[in-house]
Coordinates of C-alpha atoms and ligand atoms in Angstrom, one line a residue:
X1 CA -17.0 4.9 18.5
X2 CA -19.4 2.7 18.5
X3 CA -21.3 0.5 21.3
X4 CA -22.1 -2.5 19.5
X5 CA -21.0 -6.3 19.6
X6 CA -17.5 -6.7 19.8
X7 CA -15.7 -8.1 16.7
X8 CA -13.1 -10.2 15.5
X9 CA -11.4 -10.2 12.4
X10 CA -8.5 -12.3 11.6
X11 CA -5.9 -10.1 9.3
X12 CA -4.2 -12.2 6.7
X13 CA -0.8 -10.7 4.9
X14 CA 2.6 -11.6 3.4
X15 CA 3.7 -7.8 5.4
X16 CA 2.9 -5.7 7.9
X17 CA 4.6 -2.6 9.0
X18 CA 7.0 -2.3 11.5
X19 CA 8.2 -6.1 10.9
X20 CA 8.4 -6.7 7.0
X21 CA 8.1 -4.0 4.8
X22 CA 8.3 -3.6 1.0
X23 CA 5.2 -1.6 0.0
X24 CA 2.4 0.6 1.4
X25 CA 0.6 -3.3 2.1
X26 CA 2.7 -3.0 5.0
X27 CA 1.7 0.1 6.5
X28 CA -1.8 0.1 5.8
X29 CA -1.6 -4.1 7.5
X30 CA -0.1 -2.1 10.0
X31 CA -2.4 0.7 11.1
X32 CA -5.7 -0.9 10.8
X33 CA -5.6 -2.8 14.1
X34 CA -5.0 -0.2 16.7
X35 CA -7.3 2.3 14.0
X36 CA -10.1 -0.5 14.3
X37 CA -9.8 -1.1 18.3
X38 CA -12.4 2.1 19.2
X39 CA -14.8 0.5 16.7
X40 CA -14.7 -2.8 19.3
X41 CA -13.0 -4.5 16.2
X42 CA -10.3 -6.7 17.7
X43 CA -8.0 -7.7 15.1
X44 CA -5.3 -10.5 15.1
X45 CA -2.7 -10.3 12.2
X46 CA -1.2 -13.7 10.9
X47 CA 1.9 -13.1 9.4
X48 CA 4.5 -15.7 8.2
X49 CA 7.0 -16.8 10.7
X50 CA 10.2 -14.7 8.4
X51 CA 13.6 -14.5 10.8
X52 CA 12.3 -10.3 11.4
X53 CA 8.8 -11.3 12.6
X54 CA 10.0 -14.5 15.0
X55 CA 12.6 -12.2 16.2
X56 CA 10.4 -9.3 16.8
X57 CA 7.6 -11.8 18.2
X58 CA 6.8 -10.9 22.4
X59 CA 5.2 -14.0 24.7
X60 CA 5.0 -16.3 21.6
X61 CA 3.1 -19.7 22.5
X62 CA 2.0 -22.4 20.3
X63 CA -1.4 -22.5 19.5
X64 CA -1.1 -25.4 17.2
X65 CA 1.2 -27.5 15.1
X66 CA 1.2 -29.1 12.3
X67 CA 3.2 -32.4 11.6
X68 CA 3.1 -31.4 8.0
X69 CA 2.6 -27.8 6.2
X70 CA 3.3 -28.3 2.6
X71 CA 6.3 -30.0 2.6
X72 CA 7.6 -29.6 6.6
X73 CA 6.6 -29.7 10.0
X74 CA 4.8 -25.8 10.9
X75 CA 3.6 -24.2 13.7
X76 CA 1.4 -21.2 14.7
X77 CA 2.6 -19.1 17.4
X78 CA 0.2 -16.9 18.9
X79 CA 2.2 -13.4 20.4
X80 CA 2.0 -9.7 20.3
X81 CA 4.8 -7.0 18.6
X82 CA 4.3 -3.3 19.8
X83 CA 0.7 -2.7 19.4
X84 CA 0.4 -6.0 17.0
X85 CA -1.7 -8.5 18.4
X86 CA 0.2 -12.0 16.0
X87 CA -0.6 -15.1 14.4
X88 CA 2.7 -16.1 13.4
X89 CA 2.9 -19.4 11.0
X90 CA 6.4 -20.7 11.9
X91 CA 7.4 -23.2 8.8
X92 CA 11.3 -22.7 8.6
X93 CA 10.9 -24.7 4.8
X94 CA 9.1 -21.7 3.8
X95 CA 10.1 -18.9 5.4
X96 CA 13.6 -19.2 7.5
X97 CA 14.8 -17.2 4.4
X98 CA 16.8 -13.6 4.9
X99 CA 16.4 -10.3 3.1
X100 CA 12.9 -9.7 1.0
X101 CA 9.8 -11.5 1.7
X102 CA 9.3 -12.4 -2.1
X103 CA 12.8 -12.4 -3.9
X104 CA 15.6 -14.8 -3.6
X105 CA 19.3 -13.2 -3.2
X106 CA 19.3 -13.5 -7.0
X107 CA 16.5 -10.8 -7.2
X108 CA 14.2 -13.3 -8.5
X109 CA 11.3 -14.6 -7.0
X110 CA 11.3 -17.3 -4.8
X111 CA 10.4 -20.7 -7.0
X112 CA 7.8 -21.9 -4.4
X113 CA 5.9 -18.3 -3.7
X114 CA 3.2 -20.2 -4.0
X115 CA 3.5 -23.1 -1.9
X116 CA 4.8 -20.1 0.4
X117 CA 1.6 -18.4 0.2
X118 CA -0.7 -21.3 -0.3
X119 CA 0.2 -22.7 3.5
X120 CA -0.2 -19.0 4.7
X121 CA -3.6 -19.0 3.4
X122 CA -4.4 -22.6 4.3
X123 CA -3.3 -22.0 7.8
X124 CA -5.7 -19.0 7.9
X125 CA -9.0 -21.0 6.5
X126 CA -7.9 -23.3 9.1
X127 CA -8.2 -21.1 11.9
X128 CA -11.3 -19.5 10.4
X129 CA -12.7 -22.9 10.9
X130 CA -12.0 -22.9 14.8
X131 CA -8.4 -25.0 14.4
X132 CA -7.0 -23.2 17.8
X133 CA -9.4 -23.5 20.7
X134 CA -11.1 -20.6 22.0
X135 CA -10.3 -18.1 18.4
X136 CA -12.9 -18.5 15.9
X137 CA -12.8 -15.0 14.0
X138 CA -15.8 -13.6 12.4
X139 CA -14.2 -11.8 9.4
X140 CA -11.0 -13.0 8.1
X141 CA -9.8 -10.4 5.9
X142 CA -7.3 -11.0 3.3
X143 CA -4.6 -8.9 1.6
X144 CA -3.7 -8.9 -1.8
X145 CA -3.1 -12.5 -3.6
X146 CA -0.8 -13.9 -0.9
X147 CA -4.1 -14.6 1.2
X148 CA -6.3 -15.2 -2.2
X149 CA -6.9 -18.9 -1.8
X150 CA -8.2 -18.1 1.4
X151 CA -11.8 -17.9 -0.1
X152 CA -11.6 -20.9 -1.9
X153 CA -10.2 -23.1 1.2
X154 CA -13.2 -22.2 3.0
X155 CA -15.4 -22.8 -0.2
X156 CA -13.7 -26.0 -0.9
X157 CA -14.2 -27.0 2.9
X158 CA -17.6 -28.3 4.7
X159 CA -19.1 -26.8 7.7
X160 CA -19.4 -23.6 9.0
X161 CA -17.2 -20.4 8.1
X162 CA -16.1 -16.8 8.7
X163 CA -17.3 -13.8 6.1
X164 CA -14.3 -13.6 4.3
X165 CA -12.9 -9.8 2.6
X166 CA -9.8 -9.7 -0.2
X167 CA -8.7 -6.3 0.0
X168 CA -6.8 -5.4 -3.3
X169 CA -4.0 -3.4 -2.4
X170 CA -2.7 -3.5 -6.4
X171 CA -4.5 -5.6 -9.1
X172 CA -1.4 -5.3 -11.1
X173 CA -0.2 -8.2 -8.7
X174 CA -2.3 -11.6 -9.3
X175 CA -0.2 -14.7 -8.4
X176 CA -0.2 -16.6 -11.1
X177 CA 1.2 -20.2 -11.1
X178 CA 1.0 -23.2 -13.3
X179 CA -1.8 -25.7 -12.5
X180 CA 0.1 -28.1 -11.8
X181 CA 0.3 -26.7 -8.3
X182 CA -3.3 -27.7 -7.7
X183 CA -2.9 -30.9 -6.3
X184 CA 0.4 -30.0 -3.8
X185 CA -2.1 -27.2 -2.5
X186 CA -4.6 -29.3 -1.7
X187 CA -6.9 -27.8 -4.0
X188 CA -9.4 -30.2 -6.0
X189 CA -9.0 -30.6 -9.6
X190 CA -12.8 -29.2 -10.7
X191 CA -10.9 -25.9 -9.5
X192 CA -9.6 -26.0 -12.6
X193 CA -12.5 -24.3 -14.4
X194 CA -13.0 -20.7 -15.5
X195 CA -15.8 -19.9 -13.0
X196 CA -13.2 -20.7 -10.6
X197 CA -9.7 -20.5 -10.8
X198 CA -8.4 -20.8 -13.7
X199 CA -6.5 -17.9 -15.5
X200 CA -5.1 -18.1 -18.8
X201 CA -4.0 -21.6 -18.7
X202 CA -2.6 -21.5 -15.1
X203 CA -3.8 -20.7 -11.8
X204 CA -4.7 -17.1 -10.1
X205 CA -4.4 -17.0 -6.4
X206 CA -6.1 -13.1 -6.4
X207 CA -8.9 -14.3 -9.0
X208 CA -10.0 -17.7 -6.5
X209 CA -9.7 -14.6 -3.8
X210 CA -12.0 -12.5 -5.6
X211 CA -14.4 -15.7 -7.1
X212 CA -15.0 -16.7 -3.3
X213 CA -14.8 -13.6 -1.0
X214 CA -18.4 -12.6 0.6
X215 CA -16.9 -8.9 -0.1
X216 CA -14.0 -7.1 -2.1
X217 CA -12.7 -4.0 -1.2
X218 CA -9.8 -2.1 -2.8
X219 CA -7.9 1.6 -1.1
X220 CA -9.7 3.9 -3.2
X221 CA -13.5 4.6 -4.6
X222 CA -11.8 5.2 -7.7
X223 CA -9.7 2.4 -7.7
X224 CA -13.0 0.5 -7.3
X225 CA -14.3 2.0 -10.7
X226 CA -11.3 1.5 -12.8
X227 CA -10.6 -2.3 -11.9
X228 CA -14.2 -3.2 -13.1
X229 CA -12.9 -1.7 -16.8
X230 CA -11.0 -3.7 -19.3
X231 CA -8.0 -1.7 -19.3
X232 CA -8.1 -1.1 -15.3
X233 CA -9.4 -4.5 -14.9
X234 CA -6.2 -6.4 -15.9
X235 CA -7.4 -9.6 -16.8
X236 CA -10.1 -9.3 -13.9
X237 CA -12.2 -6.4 -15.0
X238 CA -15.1 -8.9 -16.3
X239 CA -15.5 -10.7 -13.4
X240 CA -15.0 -7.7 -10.8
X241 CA -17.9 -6.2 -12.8
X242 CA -19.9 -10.1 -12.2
X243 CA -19.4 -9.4 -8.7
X244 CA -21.4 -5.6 -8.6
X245 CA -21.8 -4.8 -5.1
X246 CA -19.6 -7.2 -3.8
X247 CA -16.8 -4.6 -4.5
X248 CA -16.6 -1.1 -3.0
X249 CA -12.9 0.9 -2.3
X250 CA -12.3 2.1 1.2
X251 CA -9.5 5.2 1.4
X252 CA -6.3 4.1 3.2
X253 CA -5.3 6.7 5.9
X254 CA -1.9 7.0 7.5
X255 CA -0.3 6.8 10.5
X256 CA -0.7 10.2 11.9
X257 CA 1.7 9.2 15.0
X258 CA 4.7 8.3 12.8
X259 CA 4.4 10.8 10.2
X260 CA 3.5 13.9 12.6
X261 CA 5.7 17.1 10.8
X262 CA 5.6 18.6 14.7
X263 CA 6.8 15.5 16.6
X264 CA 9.1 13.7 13.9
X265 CA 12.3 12.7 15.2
X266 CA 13.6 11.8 11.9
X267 CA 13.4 15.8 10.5
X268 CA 15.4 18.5 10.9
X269 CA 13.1 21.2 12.9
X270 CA 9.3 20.0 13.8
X271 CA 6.7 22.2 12.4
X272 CA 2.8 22.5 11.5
X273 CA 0.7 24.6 10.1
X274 CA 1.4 27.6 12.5
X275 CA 4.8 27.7 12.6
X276 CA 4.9 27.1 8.6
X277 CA 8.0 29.2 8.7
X278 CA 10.0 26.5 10.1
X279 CA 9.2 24.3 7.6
X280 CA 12.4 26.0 5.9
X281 CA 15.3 24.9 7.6
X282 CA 14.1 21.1 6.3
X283 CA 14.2 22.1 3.0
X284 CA 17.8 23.7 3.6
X285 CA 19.1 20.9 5.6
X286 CA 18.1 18.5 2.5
X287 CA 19.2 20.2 -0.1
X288 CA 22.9 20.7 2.0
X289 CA 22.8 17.0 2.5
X290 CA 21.7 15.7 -0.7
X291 CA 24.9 18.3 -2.3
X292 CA 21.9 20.4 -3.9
X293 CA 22.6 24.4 -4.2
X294 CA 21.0 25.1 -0.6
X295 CA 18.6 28.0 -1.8
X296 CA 15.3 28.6 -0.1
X297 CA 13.8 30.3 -3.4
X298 CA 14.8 27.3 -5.7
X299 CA 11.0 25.6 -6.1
X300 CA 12.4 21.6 -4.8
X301 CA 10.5 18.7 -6.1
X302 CA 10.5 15.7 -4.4
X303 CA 10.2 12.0 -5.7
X304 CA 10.1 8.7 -2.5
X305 CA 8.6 5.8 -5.0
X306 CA 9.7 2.7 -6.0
X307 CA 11.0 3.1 -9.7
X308 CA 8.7 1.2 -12.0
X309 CA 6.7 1.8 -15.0
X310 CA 3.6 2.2 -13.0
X311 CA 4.7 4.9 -11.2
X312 CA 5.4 7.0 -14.2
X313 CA 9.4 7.2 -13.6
X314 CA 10.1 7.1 -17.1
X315 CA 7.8 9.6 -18.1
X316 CA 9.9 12.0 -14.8
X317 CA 13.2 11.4 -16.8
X318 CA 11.7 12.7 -20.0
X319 CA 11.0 16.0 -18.1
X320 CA 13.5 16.3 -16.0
X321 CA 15.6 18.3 -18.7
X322 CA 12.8 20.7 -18.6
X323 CA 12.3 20.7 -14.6
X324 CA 16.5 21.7 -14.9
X325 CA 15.4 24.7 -17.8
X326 CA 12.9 26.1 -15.4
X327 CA 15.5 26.1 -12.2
X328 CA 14.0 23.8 -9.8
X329 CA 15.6 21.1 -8.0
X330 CA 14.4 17.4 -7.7
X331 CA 15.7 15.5 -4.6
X332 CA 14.5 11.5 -5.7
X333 CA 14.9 8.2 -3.1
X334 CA 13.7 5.1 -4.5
X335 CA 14.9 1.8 -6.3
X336 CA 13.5 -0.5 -8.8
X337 CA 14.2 -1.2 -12.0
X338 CA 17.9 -1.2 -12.9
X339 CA 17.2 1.1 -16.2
X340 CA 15.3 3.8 -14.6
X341 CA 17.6 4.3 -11.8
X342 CA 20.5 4.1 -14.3
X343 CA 18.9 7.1 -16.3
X344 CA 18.3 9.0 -13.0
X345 CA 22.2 8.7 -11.6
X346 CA 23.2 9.5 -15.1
X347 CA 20.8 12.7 -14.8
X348 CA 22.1 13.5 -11.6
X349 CA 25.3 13.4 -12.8
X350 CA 24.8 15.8 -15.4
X351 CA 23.0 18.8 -13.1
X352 CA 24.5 17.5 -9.5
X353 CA 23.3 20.7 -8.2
X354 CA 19.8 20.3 -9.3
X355 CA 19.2 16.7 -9.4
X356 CA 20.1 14.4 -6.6
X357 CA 19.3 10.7 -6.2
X358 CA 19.9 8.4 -4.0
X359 CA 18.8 4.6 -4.5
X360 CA 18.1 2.2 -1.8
X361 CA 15.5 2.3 0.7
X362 CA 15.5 4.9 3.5
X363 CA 13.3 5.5 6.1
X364 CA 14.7 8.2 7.5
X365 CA 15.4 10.1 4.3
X366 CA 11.9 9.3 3.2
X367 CA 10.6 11.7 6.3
X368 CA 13.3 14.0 5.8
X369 CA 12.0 14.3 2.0
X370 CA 8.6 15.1 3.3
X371 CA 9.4 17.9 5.5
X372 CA 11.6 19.4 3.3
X373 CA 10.9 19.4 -0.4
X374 CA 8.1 22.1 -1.6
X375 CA 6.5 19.6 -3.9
X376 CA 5.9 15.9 -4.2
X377 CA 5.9 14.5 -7.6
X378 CA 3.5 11.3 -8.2
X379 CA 3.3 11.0 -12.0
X380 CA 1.4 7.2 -11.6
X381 CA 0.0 5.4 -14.3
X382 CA -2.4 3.9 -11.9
X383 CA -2.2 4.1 -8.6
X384 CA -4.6 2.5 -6.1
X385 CA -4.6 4.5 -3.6
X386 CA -0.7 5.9 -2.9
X387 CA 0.3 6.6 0.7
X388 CA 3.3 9.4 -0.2
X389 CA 0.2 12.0 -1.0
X390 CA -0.9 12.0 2.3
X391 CA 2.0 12.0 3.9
X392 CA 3.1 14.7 2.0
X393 CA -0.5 16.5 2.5
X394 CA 0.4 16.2 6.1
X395 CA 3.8 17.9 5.6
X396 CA 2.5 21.0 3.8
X397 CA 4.7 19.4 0.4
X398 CA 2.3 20.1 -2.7
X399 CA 1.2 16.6 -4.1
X400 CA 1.8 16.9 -7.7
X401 CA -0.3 13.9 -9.1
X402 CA -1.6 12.0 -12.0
X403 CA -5.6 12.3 -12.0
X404 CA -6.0 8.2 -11.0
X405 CA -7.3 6.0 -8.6
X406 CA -6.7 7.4 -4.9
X407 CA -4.6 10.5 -6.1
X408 CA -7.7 11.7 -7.8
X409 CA -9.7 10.9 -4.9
X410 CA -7.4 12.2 -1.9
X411 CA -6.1 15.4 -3.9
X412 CA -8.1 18.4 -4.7
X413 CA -6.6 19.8 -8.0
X414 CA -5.8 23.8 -7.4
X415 CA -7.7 25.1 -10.4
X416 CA -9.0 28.9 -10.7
X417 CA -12.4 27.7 -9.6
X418 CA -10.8 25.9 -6.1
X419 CA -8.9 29.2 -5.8
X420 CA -11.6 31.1 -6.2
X421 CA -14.0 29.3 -3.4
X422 CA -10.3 28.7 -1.1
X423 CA -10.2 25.2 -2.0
X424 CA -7.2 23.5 -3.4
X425 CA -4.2 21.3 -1.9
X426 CA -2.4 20.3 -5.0
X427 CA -1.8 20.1 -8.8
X428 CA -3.5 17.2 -10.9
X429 CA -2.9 16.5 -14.3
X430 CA -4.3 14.1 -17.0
X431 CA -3.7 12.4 -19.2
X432 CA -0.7 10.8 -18.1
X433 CA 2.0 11.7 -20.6
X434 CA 5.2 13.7 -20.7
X435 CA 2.5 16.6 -21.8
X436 CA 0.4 16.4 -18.8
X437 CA 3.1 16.5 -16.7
X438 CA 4.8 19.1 -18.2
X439 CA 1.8 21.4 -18.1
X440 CA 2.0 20.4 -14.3
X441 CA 5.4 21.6 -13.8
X442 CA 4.2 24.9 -15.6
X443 CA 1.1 24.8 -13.2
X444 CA 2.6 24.2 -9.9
X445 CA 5.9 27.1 -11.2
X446 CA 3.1 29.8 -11.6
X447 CA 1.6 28.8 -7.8
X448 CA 5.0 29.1 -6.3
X449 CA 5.5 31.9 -8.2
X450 CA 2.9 33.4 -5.8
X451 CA 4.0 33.0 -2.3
X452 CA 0.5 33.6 -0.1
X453 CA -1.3 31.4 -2.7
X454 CA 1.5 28.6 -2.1
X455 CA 1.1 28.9 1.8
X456 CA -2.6 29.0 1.6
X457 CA -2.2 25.5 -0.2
X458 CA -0.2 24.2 2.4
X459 CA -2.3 25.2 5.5
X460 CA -5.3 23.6 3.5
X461 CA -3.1 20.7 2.6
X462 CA -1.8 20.3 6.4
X463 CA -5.6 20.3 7.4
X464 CA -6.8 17.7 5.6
X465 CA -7.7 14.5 7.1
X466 CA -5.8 11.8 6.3
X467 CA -5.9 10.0 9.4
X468 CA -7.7 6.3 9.7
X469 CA -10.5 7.7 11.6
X470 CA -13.1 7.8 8.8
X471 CA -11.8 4.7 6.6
X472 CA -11.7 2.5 10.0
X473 CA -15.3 3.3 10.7
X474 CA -16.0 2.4 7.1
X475 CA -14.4 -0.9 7.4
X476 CA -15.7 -1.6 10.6
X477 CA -19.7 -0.8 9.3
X478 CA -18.9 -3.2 6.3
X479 CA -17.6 -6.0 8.6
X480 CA -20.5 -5.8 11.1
X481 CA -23.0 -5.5 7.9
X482 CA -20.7 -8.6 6.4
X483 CA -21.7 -10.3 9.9
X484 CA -25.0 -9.4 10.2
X485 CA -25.8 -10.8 6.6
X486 CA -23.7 -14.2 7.4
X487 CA -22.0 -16.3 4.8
X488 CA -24.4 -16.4 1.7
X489 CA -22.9 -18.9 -0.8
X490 CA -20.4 -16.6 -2.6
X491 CA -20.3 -18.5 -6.1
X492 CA -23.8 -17.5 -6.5
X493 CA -22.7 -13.8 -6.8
X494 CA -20.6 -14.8 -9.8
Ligands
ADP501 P1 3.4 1.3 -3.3 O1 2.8 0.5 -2.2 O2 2.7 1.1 -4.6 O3 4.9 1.2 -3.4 P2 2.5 3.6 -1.8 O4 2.5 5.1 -2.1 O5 1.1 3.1 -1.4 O6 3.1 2.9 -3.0 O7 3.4 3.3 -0.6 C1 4.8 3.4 -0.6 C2 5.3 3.4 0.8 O8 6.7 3.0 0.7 C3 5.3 4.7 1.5 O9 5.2 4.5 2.9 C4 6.6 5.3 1.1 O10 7.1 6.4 1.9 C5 7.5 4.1 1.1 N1 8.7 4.1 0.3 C6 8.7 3.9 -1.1 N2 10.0 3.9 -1.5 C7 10.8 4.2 -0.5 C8 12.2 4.3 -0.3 N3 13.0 4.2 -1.3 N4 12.6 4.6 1.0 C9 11.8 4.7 2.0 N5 10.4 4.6 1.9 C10 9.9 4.3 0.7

């Protein structure tokens, strides 16, 4: 809590949970505004106007139209959802589509993403620069490359402006277009430089984001290390290192009100850490509804991930014929690529009393994982920060993680040494192969091989914080030092 000057930020994003949802984006969109109110941070979320957010949208009233947004006639409403305080940029050519923010009903991305994404962000340098009377922000803070060019509007614009932040939620996810698109964005052609926006003969939105932004922050402190090396970098590891100080990683928390183990109306039987014994019936009630062999003794793993390469899925099925040998279970949820979940049904198949998966996404099943399985499998690549550890932390299910980005900063690995001084809330492993996470499975069968160690784990697991407490006061002192220092001219930095 903090007594100071009461500020504004304006929060820029292609999702935010409970509205649109395809990622932890959304969550973390989600949770910062009521987490950043007792810092006397007032935040206002502009969001596009999709069918979900206008229909979700309370007290909507114009705050300013366009006669022409890229293409069509646009308007921002300005409303409030739940605890949401909105911005919503109504352009029906852009948005009035159904189903996935980003993917046509062929599965495809949309052909105009970035026209899409482009008016988002040009709507949001335009209210940074005082378009709707009586709201000028003082931070507009901008997620991931849907809100890169954000930075650059402003840059590319006269008069005064707002600190801008580009939080990088995952680098692995730039927005890359053709250069063509310069000219319908309304961006000027010197753009086209490599100081500036060009990226291997196209256009990045995230690299103008992260050429132009006062401040970069990413979900993890780790995160912020690898992304300024070649291999973590991605294509923008030089320039992230150009930008030194500029870039620092704030942890993402979660939110401890929806994913409370003792008031969780999704779960079987509520629990925490001093009725650990109830924790049980969860496990039981999943394993009978997934079709597992219900058995409190069987060591369950659990998997709730989308199914990519970055998440290590592929490396999972390589195991999983071990995982079966040693006698655990694996309950999975997730969807993704068509190949991994085709491996995982046909695995499923095979051991239908060990392995169960269900593909699609599930709420409900993803809270009912938590409570239930004993361990939580998150075998990523790279991972910037990864939400499912805490929530699993919070659940008293073992995280069971690759040693990168915010697993390695938000797990601590149960080695003899942790044991020894008490410490310890789950198993890490590196490097990231089928090895390492084989050695895991061995590592995490010889802890629940040992039941007081295993419920010492999740006591000290369920303890942890993991709330938005300390990351909201971090965001809120960078922001006010952001403030305090105003708008230096950014393309100096680089
Ligand atoms: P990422 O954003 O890279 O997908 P995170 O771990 O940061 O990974 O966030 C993933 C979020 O999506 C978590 O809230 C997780 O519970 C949720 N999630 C992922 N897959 C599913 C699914 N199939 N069903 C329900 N929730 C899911």
């Amino acid at each position: 809590m903090t007594t100071s000057q009461s500020l504004t930020v304006l929060s820029v994003t292609s999702e935010v949970y409970p509205l649109v949802k395809t990622g932890g984006l959304a969550d973390v969109v989600g949770a910062l505004p009521t987490a950043l109110a007792p810092e006397d941070v007032e935040v206002r979320t502009l969001v596009p106007g999709y069918p979900s957010v206008l229909k979700a949208l309370k007290d909507g009233h114009v705050a300013h139209e366009y006669e022409q947004l890229m293409g069509g006639p646009a308007r921002l409403l300005a409303g409030t959802a739940g605890a949401l305080d909105l911005m919503v940029l109504d352009a029906p050519h852009l948005f009035d589509r159904p189903g996935n923010p980003y993917l046509g009903p062929d599965g495809k991305d949309w052909p105009d993403n970035a026209i899409r994404f482009g008016a988002l962000s040009r709507a949001a340098a335009d209210v940074g620069r005082g378009l709707v009377l009586g709201y000028t922000p003082d931070v507009v803070h901008c997620h991931d490359w849907q809100a890169g060019l954000v930075p650059a509007y402003l840059a590319y614009s006269d008069g005064p402006r707002p600190v801008t932040v580009v939080t990088v939620h995952n680098l692995a996810f730039q927005g890359k277009f053709s250069a063509e698109l310069l000219a319908p964005l309304g961006l000027p052609a010197e753009a086209y430089s490599l100081e500036e926006l060009e990226y291997y003969g196209g256009i990045s939105f995230l690299k103008a984001g992260l050429v132009f932004a006062d401040h970069i922050t990413t979900v993890s402190p780790t995160y912020a290390a690898e992304i300024r090396t070649n291999i973590g970098g991605m294509g923008l590891g030089g320039l992230l290192r150009k930008r030194g100080a500029a870039v620092s990683g704030i942890l993402n928390g979660i939110d401890a009100f929806d994913w409370d183990p003792a008031h969780d109306g999704y779960i079987a039987t509520p629990f925490d850490a001093k009725r650990l014994k109830d924790r049980v019936r969860n496990k039981l009630a999943l394993q009978g509804r997934l079709g597992l062999d219900v058995s409190a003794s069987t060591l369950l793993y659990g998997v709730v991930s989308r199914l990519t390469g970055q998440k290590g899925i592929d490396l999972l099925i390589e195991v999983l014929p071990s995982l079966v040998a040693q006698g655990a279970q694996l309950a999975l949820l997730g969807s993704g690529d068509a190949l991994l979940e085709t491996a995982l049904l046909d695995l499923a198949m095979q051991h239908p009393k060990q392995i169960a998966v269900r593909i699609g996404y599930d709420e409900a099943l993803a809270h009912g994982m938590q409570a239930g399985v004993d361990a939580l499998l998150v075998p990523s690549r790279f991972e910037p920060c990864g939400l499912t550890q805490l929530y699993a932390q919070r659940y008293g299910a073992i995280p069971v993680v690759a040693r990168t980005g915010g697993l390695a900063d938000t797990v601590v690995d149960a080695n003899d040494a942790a044991l020894a001084a008490r410490m310890g809330t789950g198993v890490m492993f590196s490097p990231v192969t089928t090895d390492g996470l084989l050695y895991a499975l061995e590592r995490t069968a010889g802890l629940w091989a040992q039941p007081t160690v295993w419920r010492n784990l999740q006591r000290r697991a369920m303890a942890m914080d993991v709330s938005w407490t300390r990351p909201a006061a971090q965001y809120a002192a960078l922001f006010r030092a952001l403030v305090a220092r105003g708008t230096a001219a950014p393309m100096s930095a680089v």
